[in-house]
Coordinates of C-alpha atoms in Angstrom, one line a residue:
Chain A
M1 CA -10.6 1.8 3.6
G2 CA -11.1 5.2 5.8
L3 CA -10.7 2.5 8.8
I4 CA -7.1 1.6 7.9
Q5 CA -6.4 4.9 6.5
R6 CA -7.5 6.7 9.5
V7 CA -5.1 3.8 11.7
I8 CA -1.9 4.0 9.7
E9 CA -2.2 8.5 9.6
E10 CA -2.8 7.9 13.5
S11 CA 1.0 6.0 13.3
G12 CA 2.7 9.0 11.8
I13 CA 2.5 8.4 8.1
P14 CA 1.0 10.8 6.2
T15 CA -1.9 9.4 3.8
I16 CA -3.8 10.4 0.8
S17 CA -7.2 7.6 -0.4
I18 CA -8.9 7.8 -3.5
T19 CA -12.5 7.3 -2.7
L20 CA -15.4 5.8 -5.0
S21 CA -18.1 7.5 -2.5
Q22 CA -18.1 11.1 -1.5
E23 CA -21.0 9.8 0.8
I24 CA -18.9 6.7 2.8
A25 CA -16.3 9.5 2.7
E26 CA -18.3 12.1 4.8
K27 CA -19.1 9.6 7.4
V28 CA -15.9 8.2 7.8
K29 CA -13.9 11.7 7.1
P30 CA -10.1 10.1 5.9
P31 CA -7.6 12.5 6.7
R32 CA -6.7 13.5 3.0
A33 CA -9.2 12.0 0.1
V34 CA -9.8 12.6 -3.6
L35 CA -12.8 11.7 -5.6
P36 CA -11.8 11.3 -9.4
G37 CA -15.2 10.3 -10.4
F38 CA -14.6 6.4 -11.6
P39 CA -16.9 3.7 -11.2
L40 CA -16.7 1.5 -8.6
G41 CA -13.7 -0.8 -8.8
H42 CA -11.7 1.4 -11.2
P43 CA -9.5 3.9 -8.4
M44 CA -7.5 4.7 -10.5
G45 CA -9.2 4.8 -14.1
M46 CA -9.3 2.5 -17.0
P47 CA -7.1 -0.5 -17.8
F48 CA -4.3 -0.4 -20.1
D49 CA -4.1 3.7 -19.5
A50 CA -1.0 4.3 -18.2
D51 CA -1.2 7.9 -18.5
G52 CA -3.9 8.9 -17.2
Q53 CA -3.2 6.4 -14.2
R54 CA 0.4 8.4 -14.1
T55 CA -1.4 12.0 -14.2
L56 CA -3.9 10.8 -11.1
M57 CA -0.7 9.0 -9.1
K58 CA 1.2 12.5 -9.6
K59 CA -1.7 14.5 -8.7
L60 CA -2.6 12.1 -5.2
L61 CA 1.1 12.7 -4.2
E62 CA 1.2 16.6 -4.6
Y63 CA -2.0 17.0 -2.6
V64 CA -0.5 15.1 0.5
G65 CA 1.8 18.2 0.8
V66 CA -0.8 20.9 -0.3
I67 CA -3.8 19.6 1.7
R68 CA -3.8 21.7 5.0
E69 CA -7.2 21.0 6.5
P70 CA -7.8 17.3 8.0
G71 CA -11.0 15.3 6.8
T72 CA -10.4 17.5 2.5
L73 CA -12.3 15.6 0.3
V74 CA -11.0 16.8 -3.2
N75 CA -13.4 16.6 -5.8
L76 CA -11.9 15.9 -9.6
S77 CA -14.7 14.4 -10.9
T78 CA -16.4 17.4 -12.1
E79 CA -14.8 18.9 -15.4
A80 CA -11.0 19.0 -16.4
G81 CA -9.1 21.9 -15.1
T82 CA -11.6 22.7 -12.1
D83 CA -10.8 20.7 -9.5
T84 CA -12.3 22.2 -6.0
I85 CA -12.0 21.7 -2.3
N86 CA -15.3 20.3 -0.8
T87 CA -15.0 22.6 2.2
E88 CA -18.5 20.4 3.7
V89 CA -16.2 17.6 4.8
T90 CA -14.6 19.7 7.0
E91 CA -17.1 21.7 8.6
Chain B
M1 CA -20.7 -21.8 -8.3
K2 CA -22.0 -20.5 -4.4
L3 CA -25.7 -18.9 -4.3
K4 CA -24.1 -16.3 -2.6
T5 CA -21.5 -16.1 -5.3
V6 CA -23.5 -15.5 -7.8
K7 CA -25.2 -13.0 -6.0
D8 CA -22.4 -10.6 -4.6
K9 CA -21.5 -10.8 -8.0
F10 CA -24.4 -9.8 -9.5
F11 CA -25.2 -6.6 -7.3
A12 CA -21.2 -6.1 -7.6
R13 CA -22.0 -5.3 -11.5
L14 CA -25.1 -3.6 -11.1
F15 CA -22.8 -0.8 -8.4
T16 CA -20.7 -0.8 -10.8
R17 CA -22.8 0.2 -14.2
Y18 CA -25.4 2.2 -12.1
P19 CA -23.0 4.4 -9.7
W20 CA -26.4 6.2 -8.3
L21 CA -27.4 2.8 -7.3
M22 CA -24.0 3.2 -5.3
R23 CA -24.3 6.4 -3.9
R24 CA -27.8 5.5 -2.4
W25 CA -26.7 1.9 -0.9
A26 CA -23.7 4.2 0.9
R27 CA -26.5 6.9 2.3
K28 CA -28.4 4.5 3.6
T29 CA -25.6 2.3 5.7
E30 CA -24.0 2.7 8.7
F31 CA -20.3 3.8 8.6
M32 CA -18.3 3.8 11.0
E33 CA -18.6 7.7 11.4
S34 CA -16.1 10.0 12.6
A35 CA -16.1 13.4 13.9
D36 CA -13.4 14.6 12.6
S37 CA -10.1 12.6 11.3
P38 CA -6.1 12.1 12.2
W39 CA -3.4 14.2 10.8
T40 CA 0.2 13.6 10.0
P41 CA 1.9 16.5 7.8
L42 CA 3.9 15.7 5.4
L43 CA 7.8 17.4 5.9
K44 CA 9.5 16.0 3.6
D45 CA 10.0 16.5 -0.6
L46 CA 8.0 13.8 -2.5
K47 CA 11.6 13.5 -4.3
D48 CA 12.6 12.4 -0.8
C49 CA 9.8 10.3 0.2
R50 CA 9.6 7.0 0.2
V51 CA 6.1 5.8 -1.0
A52 CA 3.7 2.8 -0.5
L53 CA 0.2 1.0 -1.6
V54 CA -2.3 -0.1 0.1
T55 CA -5.6 -1.2 -1.4
T56 CA -8.7 -3.3 -0.2
G57 CA -9.2 -4.8 -3.8
G58 CA -8.1 -8.2 -2.6
V59 CA -5.8 -8.6 -4.6
H60 CA -2.6 -11.1 -3.4
L61 CA -0.1 -13.7 -4.2
K62 CA -1.5 -16.7 -6.0
T63 CA 0.7 -18.6 -3.4
Q64 CA -1.4 -17.2 -0.5
P65 CA -4.6 -17.8 1.0
P66 CA -7.4 -15.9 -1.1
F67 CA -10.1 -14.0 1.2
N68 CA -12.9 -15.9 3.0
M69 CA -15.8 -14.5 0.6
S70 CA -18.0 -17.0 2.2
D71 CA -18.7 -15.2 5.6
S72 CA -20.4 -12.4 5.3
E73 CA -19.1 -10.2 7.6
G74 CA -16.3 -10.6 5.7
D75 CA -12.3 -10.9 5.9
P76 CA -10.1 -8.4 8.3
T77 CA -6.5 -10.2 7.6
F78 CA -4.2 -8.4 4.5
R79 CA -1.7 -10.0 2.7
E80 CA 2.0 -8.8 2.1
I81 CA 3.0 -8.1 -1.8
P82 CA 6.4 -7.3 -2.6
S83 CA 6.4 -4.1 -4.4
D84 CA 8.3 -6.0 -7.4
V85 CA 6.6 -8.9 -7.3
D86 CA 5.7 -10.1 -11.4
K87 CA 2.4 -9.0 -12.1
E88 CA 1.5 -12.5 -13.5
D89 CA 1.6 -14.0 -9.5
L90 CA -0.9 -11.7 -8.8
T91 CA -5.0 -12.2 -8.4
I92 CA -8.2 -10.9 -7.1
T93 CA -10.4 -12.6 -5.0
H94 CA -13.2 -10.6 -4.6
D95 CA -17.0 -10.8 -5.6
Y96 CA -18.0 -7.5 -4.3
Y97 CA -17.0 -5.6 -7.0
D98 CA -16.7 -6.3 -10.8
H99 CA -12.5 -6.8 -11.0
R100 CA -12.7 -7.7 -14.6
D101 CA -10.9 -5.0 -15.5
G102 CA -8.5 -4.7 -12.6
D103 CA -8.0 -8.5 -13.5
A104 CA -7.2 -7.1 -17.5
D105 CA -4.3 -4.5 -15.8
I106 CA -3.7 -4.8 -12.1
N107 CA -2.7 -1.4 -12.0
V108 CA -6.3 0.0 -12.3
I109 CA -6.4 -1.2 -8.7
L110 CA -3.0 -1.6 -7.0
P111 CA -1.1 0.8 -9.4
L112 CA 2.7 -0.7 -8.3
D113 CA 3.5 -0.1 -12.4
R114 CA 3.2 3.4 -12.0
L115 CA 4.6 3.9 -8.7
A116 CA 7.7 2.4 -10.7
E117 CA 7.9 4.6 -13.1
L118 CA 7.4 8.1 -10.9
A119 CA 10.2 6.7 -8.8
E120 CA 12.2 6.3 -11.9
E121 CA 11.2 9.5 -13.1
G122 CA 12.2 11.0 -9.9
F123 CA 9.1 12.2 -8.4
I124 CA 9.6 10.1 -5.6
G125 CA 12.6 8.6 -3.6
S126 CA 11.6 5.1 -3.6
I127 CA 9.2 2.5 -3.7
S128 CA 8.3 0.6 0.0
A129 CA 9.5 -2.9 -0.2
S130 CA 6.1 -4.2 0.3
A131 CA 2.2 -2.6 -0.6
F132 CA -0.7 -4.6 1.6
S133 CA -3.8 -5.2 0.7
F134 CA -7.0 -5.9 2.3
M135 CA -10.7 -7.1 1.1
G136 CA -13.2 -4.0 1.8
H137 CA -16.9 -4.6 2.7
I138 CA -16.0 -5.3 6.5
I139 CA -18.6 -5.0 9.2
G140 CA -19.7 -6.4 12.6
E141 CA -17.2 -7.5 15.3
H142 CA -14.2 -7.6 12.1
V143 CA -14.1 -4.1 11.9
T144 CA -13.0 -4.3 16.0
T145 CA -10.3 -6.8 14.1
L146 CA -9.7 -4.1 11.1
I147 CA -9.1 -1.7 13.6
N148 CA -7.1 -2.9 16.5
E149 CA -5.0 -5.6 15.1
T150 CA -4.9 -5.6 11.0
S151 CA -4.4 -2.3 10.6
P152 CA -1.8 -1.3 13.0
D153 CA 0.3 -4.4 12.1
V154 CA 0.2 -3.1 8.4
A155 CA 1.1 0.4 10.1
L156 CA 3.9 -1.1 11.8
K157 CA 5.3 -3.0 9.3
L158 CA 5.4 0.8 6.8
K159 CA 6.8 2.3 9.4
A160 CA 9.8 -0.4 10.2
D161 CA 10.1 0.2 6.5
G162 CA 10.8 4.1 7.0
V163 CA 7.7 4.8 4.6
D164 CA 6.8 8.2 4.3
V165 CA 3.1 9.0 2.9
V166 CA 1.0 6.0 2.0
L167 CA -1.3 5.7 -0.9
L168 CA -5.0 4.3 -0.6
T169 CA -7.1 2.8 -3.3
P170 CA -10.3 1.1 -2.0
T171 CA -12.8 -0.5 -4.6

């Protein structure tokens, strides 16, 4: 996923991805990624949780404009309301 | 069912159920590592942006050829899906993750309904004509095809459609 994202970003379109693995994101370094903390196969969360999916999608879109540092990983898997920017990825 | 399919599906369920196994696998597996990231700043307000979805969840129209699950190095091709598709016309071909929840509600993987809602409420400007689906788990020589051929093809199609932002959902 990160490789496809990098190609699209390089072509001149801003991108953001869900990542299900901090380990993979740190290796591949997509331009902008969000770790929601969901299990494999559930990038947008649980089935039929339209509100949860919509909230996550709005956050993703907002982060496209908010993130200023290439390679930033936003960790949403910590407690609600304590979104943290993982600066390790950009170092 | 082929032995490979049975084995792949077994490990997919194991990784979904026990995330620490996934983390261990990711730490020990070699990926194409990069020192830095490409960068294109967003210069528009979201309410004026045309947004596209790209997934690696192996989603495709039932009328399109399924992804090739018999090649152990994966399938680097993609499927173009109209953004206004009837969800009943979609299916998932992918043995490397447990997609039973995605089968029940495709928005878990390709959230086209959610994107349509955001366009309707004016949070974004519009939705791209198409979404694009790959399958993940691509290794070996197929990585070269993915980077040099199929991903640039998708990027060209997105640009031709005037897309401003791309959301990517892996599985």
